[in-house]
Amino acid sequence: MKFICPQNELSAQLSSVSRAVSSRPNRPVLANILVKADIENQSVTLVGFDEVLGIESRFSAQVEEPGTLTLPSKLWGDIVSRLANEDITLESEGDSTTVTLTSSSGRYEVRGLSAEDYPALPTVEEGEAISLSADALLSGLRGSLFATSGDETKQVLTGVHLLSETDALEFAATDGHRLSVVQTTDESVTDTPFMDVTVPAKALRELERMIQGYTSNEPVALRLDETQVLFDLGRQRLTTRLLEGQYPNYRQLLPKQFARQVTVDRRLLMASLERIAVLASQKNDIIKITLNPGDQSIALSVEAQEVGSGHEELPAQVSGDELDIAFNVRYLLDGLKAFDTTEVQMQCNAATSPAVFVPLGETKITYLVMPVQIRG
Amino acid sequence: MPRQSMTAIATASMRKIIHVDMDAFYASVEQRDFPQYRGKPLVVGGRPDQRGAVAAASYEARQYGIHSAMPARIAQQRCPNLIFARPRFEVYKAVSQQIRAIFHRYTDLVEPLSLDEAYLDVTTNALEEPSALVLARAIKADIHSTTQLTASAGVSVNKFLAKMASGQNKPDGLTLILPEQAETFVAALPIERFHGIGYVTARKMRALGIATGADLRQRTEADLVQHFGKVGHFYYRVAQGQDDRPVNPNRIRKSLGAERSFSPDLTNLAEMTVALEGVAAEVISRLQEQRCRGYTLTLKVKYADYRQITRSRTFVAAIGAESPILPWAEEMLLTHLDCSQPVRLLGLTLSNLELVGEPICVQLSLEI
């Protein structure tokens, strides 16, 4: 195998696929990245795979001799990232798994392992592909990923639920205390096949990062079967195992009617919450929102015993009666950061029933937050 | 060098610190309010049939070897006539407030350690009295006339020495440690009596040949840090009778815990569960003393091969006061224990603390 490519290209691709390499692999070869040099297409493909998440990345290179082998992910990545940005050469002799990496700085020999034992990425061939615009996918991920659970004992909640209906795709995530539902419509696509799956958040965070660097106008193709989903971005592909288990019937959790409604400037609210959060974080992150329909304002306050207290007021359109309702300020900020509109609306009924936050704009996000009940 | 530095401290920046400690506080309040309990062995705390622990023991009960944090079951075995009084924390809290009000007549620099214990910095004081001994005597008299309870006081130049002094002559004691006496006093102190050195550390020190303050002084700072970590700096300084921690009126505890090491190591789950019960009882007893509850429970397990794991869990509602910690601790042990290894230490820590009496905040959940 022998190929020549720019250092920055190789370094970027290595850093991307290494995210699918386990730091504690079950087998030695899984600590490595698979590298395939293709002479016909003059391209190099890298693969990282932890047996759940797989990332494959293809880039152009001057391939002089084809070949396939695996190299230790961390070692290889750390060396390449420290080299100057210039063309570098990777070369191995015959069947040898030792690669010589040559740059103007010098020569490195890195011992790899044969590609024979490297597992093939799962393939998803059956059924038709669903195509989604990168923008729609990105806004769906942004609006939902933050609400997933980090608790590994609640497996199905550690993922985002994807549900498709005709030309709409719905993203939902909940950790049991809050729920975010994003509806994306993609007019370029019609008759989307039915889809009802839960995808691990870990994989989707990688997908989000990949889409942020995706420059093509082509839609992203999504293929799935019973156990796997594959996102195809042309040069990059991400595959992951789906989460098993019934996703909660979240739609029934969304209240249909509200007795109180507040409309407020999102940035002002966020800035106030960030300040209030400084004190709240000293305690338990709990803050109180007071709705004042009388003077059309809301008050935000924090009482952190033995630390201090804070109080701010914001102009708002308030309908309904006065109310004191407490929240974990982190939950509120997570949601408000994921919105991109000037104004945000909060709707609620009582201090102990769910509050719903929606951005007033094109993106359809419904963010439900359970309040904190204060007793005694 | 230590002798010289001691004199330097005495003259340069001498503070006047009083440590006041109520004598067998909860038990004494019960004996005060219920004359039939006077002169009898009594403990305050959970009942023996309910897996409770002793929160406080009267001096009569202490003669039977009963002490706080002991499982109530064992206390009863040691003294079959033992009176079990249910804790009346509202009363203790009210008495504690009376005592704190007395302290504040003398100085604003009051650092309560619990309901029944506080440090006072009287270097400057409201009475402009130069003698801390005179002030300590007056405070004890005020406490007695207001509450009919006795307190012991220690007077010295720093918190450590004041604390050690108050423990010298209980009950109703008053002990002064002058800077020039500090060295001799600390040197003679058995290692178990050092404030800040618990059972586990004391055992470790004994194993290293440190039995008294004099032995501790022989050790270099680097040596102590190597064996005990960060707290080694503190041990080094207190062995010299030095302690520059200020009296801090706004101190809040960050966490509260207990641990126990076993010899021989525990090898079966049943033993570990029993041991964990004891550790949990001790945490609860300390929580009650501090009037705290907390949101995050951390389990620590040290295996025979010195490998150590800590696993934490944060609850939506505080535990430790109304809701117990033992079932959660057991659940965490069952989930995280590596059964292939004997266990040499078990510990529980509760953090994210708040005072009982604060409103209880409960993060509500979705019905999914």
XYZ file of C-alpha atoms in Angstrom:
744
model
C 0.000 0.000 0.000
C 1.204 3.470 -0.770
C -0.605 6.801 -0.882
C 0.164 10.499 -0.618
C -2.246 13.041 0.817
C -2.253 16.426 2.545
C -1.670 16.269 6.324
C -4.715 18.427 7.184
C -7.073 16.193 5.201
C -5.792 12.984 6.800
C -5.754 14.515 10.268
C -9.346 15.762 9.970
C -10.612 12.397 8.718
C -8.734 10.482 11.406
C -10.165 12.701 14.099
C -13.659 12.115 12.708
C -13.568 8.313 12.465
C -11.636 7.913 15.725
C -14.815 8.974 17.528
C -16.239 5.562 16.738
C -13.182 3.758 18.129
C -13.666 2.428 21.637
C -11.165 3.443 24.290
C -11.657 0.014 25.846
C -12.076 -2.325 22.882
C -13.142 -5.944 23.280
C -10.564 -7.041 20.733
C -7.196 -5.427 19.917
C -8.111 -4.796 16.299
C -11.042 -2.619 17.418
C -8.572 -0.109 18.876
C -7.479 0.447 15.290
C -8.724 2.346 12.286
C -9.202 0.437 9.072
C -7.535 2.061 6.084
C -8.298 1.109 2.486
C -6.392 2.626 -0.427
C -8.274 2.356 -3.726
C -6.160 2.888 -6.842
C -9.046 2.992 -9.328
C -10.901 5.815 -7.591
C -7.727 7.404 -6.271
C -9.252 7.527 -2.815
C -8.602 6.391 0.730
C -11.339 5.150 3.059
C -11.003 5.115 6.853
C -13.311 3.179 9.172
C -13.775 3.325 12.942
C -16.159 0.897 14.606
C -16.954 0.037 18.222
C -19.464 -2.671 17.287
C -22.372 -0.297 17.894
C -21.343 2.900 16.139
C -19.397 2.901 12.893
C -18.024 5.881 10.955
C -16.629 5.598 7.462
C -14.913 8.444 5.697
C -13.572 8.640 2.139
C -11.236 11.272 0.735
C -9.138 11.803 -2.395
C -5.494 10.823 -2.317
C -2.754 9.980 -4.751
C -2.821 6.198 -4.467
C 0.206 4.467 -5.986
C -0.347 0.982 -4.583
C -3.683 -0.326 -3.306
C -3.933 -2.089 0.029
C -5.877 -2.574 3.251
C -4.699 -2.738 6.862
C -5.450 -1.339 10.309
C -3.464 1.128 12.429
C -3.795 2.065 16.112
C -6.255 4.940 16.215
C -4.800 7.036 18.978
C -1.146 6.646 18.055
C -1.700 7.326 14.408
C -3.986 10.288 15.020
C -1.635 11.837 17.577
C 1.345 11.665 15.218
C -0.469 12.972 12.148
C -2.089 15.850 14.055
C 1.351 17.083 15.096
C 2.879 17.122 11.618
C 3.159 20.260 9.505
C 0.492 20.803 6.854
C 2.148 19.403 3.736
C 1.900 16.228 1.693
C 2.704 13.103 3.648
C 3.325 9.592 2.372
C 2.067 6.360 3.917
C 3.599 3.158 2.738
C 3.732 -0.507 3.683
C 5.793 -3.249 2.071
C 3.882 -6.173 0.573
C 1.863 -7.943 3.275
C 3.588 -6.147 6.121
C 1.302 -4.412 8.596
C 3.952 -1.857 9.530
C 3.336 1.514 7.941
C 6.039 4.045 7.247
C 4.845 7.606 7.437
C 7.129 10.106 5.746
C 6.996 13.872 5.945
C 9.603 16.610 5.752
C 9.958 16.306 9.550
C 11.093 12.722 9.383
C 9.979 9.161 9.278
C 7.729 7.180 11.599
C 7.052 3.477 11.544
C 3.757 2.473 13.088
C 2.897 -1.170 13.625
C -0.623 -2.105 12.709
C -2.700 -5.268 12.465
C -4.028 -7.167 9.522
C -7.414 -6.062 8.194
C -8.572 -9.684 8.080
C -9.917 -9.641 11.624
C -11.532 -6.237 11.305
C -15.320 -6.653 11.368
C -17.284 -5.380 8.399
C -19.593 -2.451 9.074
C -23.203 -3.592 9.140
C -24.875 -3.003 5.828
C -28.431 -1.838 5.395
C -29.554 -2.584 1.896
C -33.183 -3.497 2.087
C -36.001 -1.027 1.573
C -35.837 2.364 -0.025
C -33.716 5.180 1.258
C -35.316 8.125 2.966
C -33.749 11.380 1.932
C -33.675 14.324 4.254
C -32.282 17.791 3.791
C -29.199 18.372 5.921
C -30.854 21.495 7.382
C -33.958 19.661 8.495
C -31.884 16.921 10.027
C -29.668 19.387 11.822
C -32.538 21.399 13.286
C -34.197 18.169 14.436
C -31.037 17.041 16.199
C -30.352 20.446 17.745
C -33.837 20.627 19.126
C -33.888 17.168 20.648
C -30.444 15.800 21.548
C -30.096 17.921 24.694
C -33.186 16.331 26.259
C -31.943 12.730 26.043
C -31.148 10.870 29.238
C -27.599 10.101 30.315
C -28.807 7.314 32.562
C -27.669 4.029 31.041
C -30.254 2.118 33.051
C -32.993 3.786 31.005
C -31.649 2.558 27.673
C -34.424 3.687 25.365
C -34.306 7.227 26.809
C -30.624 7.584 25.893
C -31.680 7.964 22.283
C -33.733 10.225 20.054
C -36.945 8.815 18.700
C -37.527 9.363 14.979
C -41.021 9.115 13.597
C -41.906 9.827 9.993
C -45.249 10.647 8.485
C -45.682 11.589 4.814
C -43.537 14.676 4.381
C -42.781 15.279 8.055
C -40.195 13.835 10.358
C -40.598 14.097 14.109
C -37.692 13.978 16.584
C -38.464 13.337 20.248
C -36.247 13.011 23.306
C -36.988 12.792 27.000
C -35.059 12.033 30.171
C -38.170 11.626 32.278
C -38.188 15.229 33.527
C -38.486 17.049 30.224
C -39.473 16.239 26.685
C -38.522 17.924 23.451
C -40.419 17.263 20.239
C -39.292 18.748 16.922
C -41.320 18.537 13.760
C -39.404 19.115 10.570
C -41.106 19.380 7.234
C -39.151 18.753 4.144
C -41.060 19.778 1.088
C -38.462 18.379 -1.263
C -39.392 14.933 -0.062
C -42.787 13.374 -0.375
C -44.121 9.994 0.599
C -41.490 9.277 3.187
C -41.740 5.621 4.160
C -42.979 4.975 7.657
C -40.277 5.004 10.282
C -40.500 4.518 14.044
C -37.037 4.022 15.585
C -34.867 5.152 18.495
C -31.294 6.085 17.627
C -28.575 6.355 20.308
C -27.747 9.964 21.185
C -24.044 9.180 21.043
C -24.287 8.344 17.329
C -26.520 11.323 16.618
C -24.080 13.716 18.292
C -21.476 12.450 15.825
C -23.961 12.815 13.001
C -24.687 16.390 14.099
C -20.973 17.153 13.991
C -20.635 15.551 10.568
C -23.558 17.515 9.147
C -22.107 20.763 10.471
C -19.115 20.127 8.234
C -21.248 18.917 5.315
C -21.002 21.336 2.420
C -22.984 19.509 -0.248
C -26.544 20.445 -1.200
C -27.429 16.803 -1.689
C -29.866 15.424 0.865
C -28.678 12.941 3.430
C -29.865 9.395 2.731
C -31.126 7.315 5.592
C -31.530 3.569 5.357
C -32.733 1.269 8.024
C -33.679 -2.261 8.882
C -34.824 -3.928 12.085
C -31.654 -3.336 14.038
C -29.493 -0.787 12.202
C -29.679 2.668 10.749
C -27.263 4.136 8.243
C -26.841 7.807 7.423
C -25.149 8.363 4.097
C -23.530 11.765 3.522
C -21.741 10.805 0.311
C -18.131 10.767 1.409
C -19.025 9.998 4.987
C -21.277 7.293 6.335
C -22.423 6.646 9.868
C -24.028 3.434 10.976
C -25.384 2.547 14.385
C -27.361 -0.107 16.129
C -30.874 1.002 17.064
C -32.047 1.074 20.659
C -34.454 -1.672 21.539
C -37.588 -1.238 23.563
C -40.843 0.616 23.279
C -40.379 4.379 23.232
C -42.822 6.111 25.609
C -46.024 7.372 24.099
C -44.962 10.960 24.548
C -47.689 12.700 22.598
C -50.203 11.987 25.340
C -47.961 13.875 27.772
C -48.453 17.174 25.976
C -51.297 19.137 27.558
C -53.989 20.310 25.148
C -55.157 23.369 27.065
C -53.432 26.008 29.110
C -54.762 28.479 31.671
C -51.702 30.711 31.534
C -49.515 32.011 28.746
C -46.397 34.168 28.733
C -44.599 35.624 25.728
C -41.141 36.989 26.369
C -37.985 37.979 24.500
C -35.841 34.863 24.327
C -32.457 36.559 24.623
C -33.506 38.717 27.559
C -34.913 35.685 29.326
C -31.780 33.664 28.659
C -29.487 36.431 29.888
C -31.494 36.763 33.115
C -31.539 33.008 33.634
C -27.776 32.797 33.082
C -27.249 35.358 35.850
C -29.755 33.756 38.205
C -28.129 30.381 37.485
C -24.856 31.578 38.996
C -26.427 31.558 42.450
C -28.753 28.633 41.774
C -25.800 26.444 40.826
C -24.423 26.907 44.327
C -27.416 25.076 45.606
C -29.651 22.813 43.552
C -30.212 24.773 40.317
C -33.752 25.631 41.358
C -35.221 28.995 40.412
C -38.684 30.454 40.667
C -40.661 32.213 37.945
C -43.484 34.488 39.054
C -46.119 35.472 36.506
C -47.447 38.985 37.075
C -50.379 39.609 34.727
C -51.089 42.887 36.586
C -47.996 44.705 35.406
C -47.340 42.418 32.414
C -44.051 41.086 33.640
C -42.388 37.995 34.958
C -39.988 37.826 37.895
C -37.141 35.358 38.176
C -35.732 34.648 41.588
C -33.354 32.379 43.438
C -32.979 31.703 47.152
C -29.796 29.778 47.870
C -29.703 29.375 51.600
C -26.449 30.517 53.199
C -25.153 31.649 49.795
C -27.391 34.514 48.764
C -30.432 35.427 46.719
C -31.265 37.105 43.432
C -34.272 38.699 41.759
C -34.887 40.031 38.256
C -37.941 41.268 36.400
C -38.663 41.122 32.684
C -41.424 42.680 30.589
C -43.735 40.010 29.140
C -47.188 39.479 27.732
C -48.915 37.525 30.456
C -52.408 36.094 30.291
C -54.124 34.140 33.056
C -53.761 34.481 36.808
C -50.694 35.067 38.921
C -48.513 32.034 39.515
C -45.277 30.985 41.186
C -43.640 28.053 39.431
C -40.175 26.615 40.077
C -37.824 24.917 37.630
C -34.380 23.491 37.311
C -32.726 26.434 35.553
C -30.446 24.075 33.558
C -33.478 22.533 31.885
C -34.802 25.948 30.883
C -31.457 27.118 29.472
C -30.942 23.879 27.525
C -34.213 24.459 25.708
C -33.877 28.194 25.159
C -30.401 27.686 23.667
C -31.807 25.204 21.165
C -34.418 27.740 19.976
C -33.460 30.284 17.351
C -36.306 32.788 17.491
C -36.650 36.283 18.945
C -39.576 35.378 21.131
C -40.504 32.393 23.190
C -43.825 31.391 24.647
C -44.385 29.561 27.903
C -47.718 27.918 28.582
C -48.755 26.256 31.790
C -51.643 25.421 34.079
C -50.361 25.092 37.618
C -47.183 24.994 39.705
C -47.089 21.209 39.673
C -48.152 20.442 36.126
C -46.036 20.501 32.972
C -45.017 23.773 31.356
C -44.531 23.960 27.618
C -42.050 26.258 25.900
C -42.287 26.978 22.181
C -40.245 29.283 19.964
C -42.427 31.735 18.055
C -41.125 31.152 14.548
C -40.728 28.623 11.799
C -39.084 25.824 13.723
C -41.675 23.661 15.364
C -40.245 22.709 18.737
C -42.412 21.807 21.692
C -40.367 21.672 24.857
C -42.156 20.350 27.894
C -40.517 20.813 31.288
C -41.773 19.368 34.542
C -41.548 21.939 37.324
C -39.969 21.511 40.742
C -42.475 21.156 43.524
C -41.617 23.067 46.673
C -43.129 21.616 49.831
C -43.226 23.006 53.323
C 12.679 24.714 64.679
C 9.176 23.921 65.981
C 9.901 25.385 69.418
C 11.044 28.611 67.860
C 8.103 28.889 65.496
C 5.649 28.274 68.338
C 6.981 31.285 70.229
C 6.890 33.314 67.058
C 3.204 32.512 66.602
C 2.468 33.262 70.212
C 3.767 36.772 69.987
C 3.162 37.807 66.378
C -0.480 37.083 65.642
C -2.037 35.618 68.717
C -5.730 34.953 68.430
C -8.090 34.089 71.255
C -10.367 31.211 70.351
C -13.016 29.539 72.505
C -14.579 26.201 71.651
C -17.875 25.605 73.422
C -19.362 22.118 73.492
C -22.623 21.287 75.266
C -22.329 18.247 77.535
C -24.235 15.223 76.185
C -26.545 17.744 74.590
C -29.663 15.885 73.416
C -29.544 13.529 76.387
C -29.147 16.416 78.832
C -32.123 18.243 77.326
C -34.245 15.108 77.841
C -33.051 14.777 81.446
C -33.767 18.448 82.038
C -37.331 18.246 80.690
C -38.195 14.826 82.149
C -37.030 14.628 85.785
C -37.730 10.882 85.868
C -34.793 10.380 83.457
C -32.251 12.151 85.655
C -29.368 10.051 86.897
C -30.345 7.206 84.575
C -28.702 5.727 81.489
C -30.495 7.225 78.525
C -29.940 7.522 74.809
C -31.633 9.687 72.243
C -32.135 8.137 68.844
C -33.802 5.366 66.939
C -35.301 2.380 68.673
C -33.374 -0.920 68.743
C -36.158 -2.760 66.932
C -36.104 -0.272 64.070
C -32.476 -0.483 63.022
C -31.894 2.886 64.696
C -28.664 4.427 65.891
C -27.722 6.295 69.032
C -27.655 10.039 68.394
C -26.559 10.963 71.940
C -25.892 9.135 75.179
C -26.190 10.452 78.743
C -23.109 10.253 80.969
C -24.796 7.416 82.859
C -25.168 5.483 79.589
C -21.572 6.172 78.604
C -20.445 4.160 81.640
C -21.762 1.122 79.797
C -19.567 1.890 76.819
C -22.460 3.338 74.869
C -21.629 6.148 72.479
C -23.224 8.034 69.620
C -23.448 6.352 66.205
C -23.659 2.965 67.892
C -26.512 0.798 66.583
C -29.363 1.031 69.124
C -29.554 -2.767 69.185
C -26.018 -3.016 70.547
C -26.597 -0.210 73.044
C -29.503 -2.150 74.469
C -27.405 -5.290 74.741
C -24.842 -3.380 76.779
C -27.424 -1.872 79.098
C -30.787 -3.665 79.278
C -32.315 -0.858 81.411
C -31.387 1.768 78.862
C -34.028 4.425 78.309
C -34.643 5.240 74.649
C -35.882 8.797 74.167
C -37.274 9.847 70.835
C -35.361 12.821 69.488
C -37.169 16.148 69.792
C -35.208 18.160 67.301
C -37.505 21.184 67.533
C -36.568 21.481 71.214
C -32.843 20.987 70.578
C -32.966 23.532 67.802
C -34.694 26.063 70.065
C -32.070 25.529 72.799
C -29.337 25.799 70.180
C -30.734 29.166 69.121
C -30.680 30.375 72.733
C -27.047 29.363 72.996
C -26.101 31.013 69.718
C -27.803 34.206 70.861
C -25.573 34.129 73.952
C -22.447 33.674 71.793
C -23.408 36.649 69.670
C -23.550 38.879 72.760
C -19.806 38.388 72.934
C -18.653 38.279 69.306
C -19.942 38.096 65.739
C -17.247 35.600 64.819
C -19.210 32.473 65.736
C -18.825 29.308 63.686
C -21.422 26.721 64.677
C -20.230 23.176 64.045
C -23.539 21.605 64.920
C -26.467 22.351 67.189
C -24.356 21.942 70.317
C -20.885 23.054 69.381
C -19.258 26.259 68.134
C -16.016 28.127 67.766
C -15.847 31.749 68.873
C -13.077 34.167 67.976
C -12.948 36.611 70.894
C -9.666 38.316 69.955
C -11.823 41.407 69.763
C -15.112 41.168 71.615
C -18.119 43.226 72.560
C -17.071 43.477 76.220
C -13.543 44.558 75.319
C -12.403 41.961 77.804
C -8.757 40.982 77.251
C -8.993 37.621 79.019
C -10.569 34.848 76.968
C -10.732 32.744 80.119
C -12.943 35.327 81.831
C -15.176 35.396 78.727
C -15.428 31.600 78.566
C -16.451 31.474 82.230
C -19.104 34.157 81.613
C -20.458 32.306 78.527
C -20.749 29.051 80.486
C -22.594 30.856 83.274
C -24.960 32.530 80.769
C -25.695 29.170 79.137
C -26.436 27.581 82.489
C -28.712 30.336 83.733
C -30.620 30.466 80.425
C -30.933 26.747 79.655
C -30.101 24.942 82.913
C -27.603 22.932 80.877
C -23.866 22.686 81.233
C -21.248 23.257 78.579
C -17.534 22.609 78.458
C -15.242 25.239 77.033
C -11.707 25.192 75.733
C -9.634 28.330 75.365
C -6.514 28.690 73.269
C -4.857 30.447 70.335
C -6.384 28.414 67.511
C -9.345 26.182 66.682
C -7.493 22.914 67.032
C -6.102 23.648 70.496
C -9.393 25.160 71.702
C -11.266 22.071 70.545
C -8.774 19.742 72.215
C -8.995 21.817 75.406
C -12.790 21.670 75.645
C -12.642 17.883 75.604
C -10.206 17.770 78.513
C -12.547 18.189 81.467
C -16.041 17.165 80.519
C -18.670 17.735 81.792
C -18.836 21.375 82.870
C -15.134 21.824 82.157
C -13.075 24.882 81.396
C -9.558 24.341 80.107
C -6.979 26.813 78.904
C -4.044 25.852 76.731
C -1.446 28.605 76.683
C 0.797 28.841 73.619
C 3.795 27.778 75.693
C 1.884 24.698 76.909
C 0.762 23.676 73.432
C 3.823 21.660 72.583
C 3.733 19.508 75.718
C -0.011 19.114 75.476
C 0.009 17.952 71.869
C 3.005 15.671 72.409
C 1.222 13.746 75.163
C -2.052 13.390 73.253
C -2.892 9.857 72.085
C -3.381 9.872 68.326
C -7.039 8.779 68.608
C -7.845 11.941 70.538
C -6.695 14.299 67.791
C -9.529 16.271 66.305
C -9.705 15.328 62.622
C -8.182 11.878 63.104
C -10.881 9.256 62.982
C -10.847 5.563 63.682
C -9.523 4.521 60.294
C -6.742 7.115 60.165
C -5.753 6.398 63.758
C -5.378 2.725 62.945
C -3.263 3.557 59.951
C -1.097 5.874 62.083
C -0.628 3.208 64.744
C 0.508 0.850 62.000
C 3.092 3.456 60.996
C 4.299 3.667 64.602
C 2.524 6.930 65.372
C 0.816 6.584 68.746
C 0.993 10.097 70.205
C 1.392 13.708 69.200
C 5.112 13.380 69.906
C 5.368 10.565 67.344
C 3.412 12.603 64.823
C 5.840 15.483 65.253
C 8.743 13.280 64.256
C 7.267 12.910 60.787
C 8.075 15.223 57.916
C 5.294 17.017 56.093
C 6.165 15.180 52.869
C 5.933 11.877 54.694
C 2.473 12.638 56.082
C 1.189 13.891 52.727
C 2.507 10.771 51.077
C 0.602 8.541 53.492
C -2.562 10.538 54.007
C -2.921 12.830 51.000
C -3.869 16.484 51.262
C -4.976 16.225 54.883
C -1.349 15.326 55.714
C -0.565 19.072 55.618
C -3.154 19.610 58.348
C -1.784 16.753 60.484
C 1.696 18.162 60.165
C 0.618 21.590 61.342
C -1.554 20.451 64.236
C 1.265 18.206 65.458
C 3.140 21.478 65.944
C 0.103 22.929 67.720
C -0.483 25.175 64.704
C -3.798 25.778 63.017
C -4.425 28.973 61.095
C -7.977 28.162 59.978
C -10.097 31.226 60.693
C -13.350 31.091 62.628
C -15.801 31.293 59.751
C -19.349 32.365 60.607
C -20.661 31.399 57.136
C -19.295 27.936 56.811
C -21.532 25.387 55.073
C -20.750 21.738 54.974
C -20.342 20.386 51.482
C -20.685 16.730 52.324
C -20.996 14.365 55.192
C -19.947 10.775 55.328
C -18.659 7.789 57.208
C -16.605 4.782 56.315
C -15.458 1.641 57.975
C -12.571 -0.676 57.183
C -12.634 -4.338 57.997
C -10.125 -6.789 59.269
C -10.373 -9.459 58.075
C -11.829 -8.355 54.739
C -15.490 -9.068 54.099
C -16.152 -11.818 51.620
C -19.891 -12.284 51.562
C -22.755 -10.015 50.743
C -24.610 -10.647 53.995
C -21.670 -9.342 56.052
C -21.332 -6.353 53.773
C -25.008 -5.516 54.106
C -24.737 -5.564 57.882
C -21.615 -3.399 57.737
C -23.282 -0.989 55.361
C -26.147 -0.675 57.831
C -23.663 0.517 60.469
C -22.084 3.025 58.086
C -25.520 4.325 57.073
C -26.495 4.668 60.745
C -23.419 6.753 61.374
C -24.157 9.013 58.409
C -27.727 9.446 59.629
C -26.535 10.260 63.119
C -24.186 12.926 61.764
C -26.905 14.284 59.504
C -29.203 14.628 62.500
C -26.472 16.357 64.442
C -26.003 18.854 61.627
C -29.728 19.023 60.841
C -28.918 18.221 57.228
C -30.241 16.160 54.388
C -28.757 15.727 50.946
C -29.356 14.927 47.313
C -26.312 12.923 46.222
C -25.296 9.627 47.769
C -21.844 8.223 47.062
C -20.831 4.667 47.801
C -17.161 3.881 48.209
C -15.822 0.344 48.060
C -12.189 -0.517 48.577
C -11.233 -4.051 47.609
C -8.550 -6.273 49.110
C -6.243 -5.379 46.231
C -6.643 -1.653 47.151
C -8.629 -1.007 44.006
C -11.266 1.535 44.896
C -14.549 2.443 43.270
C -16.916 5.295 44.042
C -20.399 5.390 42.580
C -22.824 8.276 43.013
C -26.481 8.705 42.589
C -28.427 11.962 42.727
C -32.026 11.944 43.852
C -34.828 14.247 42.844
C -35.742 14.752 46.505
C -33.323 15.035 49.417
C -32.693 11.898 51.427
C -31.370 11.397 54.943
C -34.041 13.123 56.976
C -37.544 11.838 56.336
C -36.463 9.284 53.767
C -33.729 6.826 54.760
C -30.460 6.260 52.948
C -29.928 2.570 53.690
C -32.181 1.071 50.982
C -30.459 3.216 48.342
C -27.037 2.355 49.700
C -27.883 -1.340 49.546
C -29.195 -1.021 46.035
C -26.010 0.745 44.932
C -23.869 -1.917 46.595
C -25.776 -4.692 44.820
C -25.521 -2.923 41.478
C -21.852 -2.024 41.575
C -20.133 -4.603 43.755
C -17.520 -6.799 42.138
C -18.217 -10.030 44.027
C -14.954 -11.657 42.993
C -12.919 -9.552 45.428
C -12.950 -9.338 49.238
C -13.878 -5.893 50.520
C -11.667 -4.022 52.971
C -13.599 -0.780 53.282
C -17.110 0.518 52.763
C -18.041 4.171 52.878
C -21.076 6.356 52.294
C -21.102 10.089 51.702
C -24.053 12.351 51.290
C -23.417 15.620 49.451
C -25.459 18.448 47.969
C -26.546 19.134 51.515
C -29.214 21.459 52.781
C -30.610 22.181 56.200
C -33.724 20.371 57.351
C -36.462 22.927 57.678
C -35.738 24.369 54.284
C -38.581 23.671 51.903
C -38.257 20.282 50.208
C -37.765 20.646 46.476
C -38.877 17.769 44.295
C -38.173 17.675 40.585
C -41.415 16.315 39.183
C -41.295 13.547 36.604
C -43.238 12.778 33.482
C -45.546 9.812 33.623
C -43.741 7.567 31.200
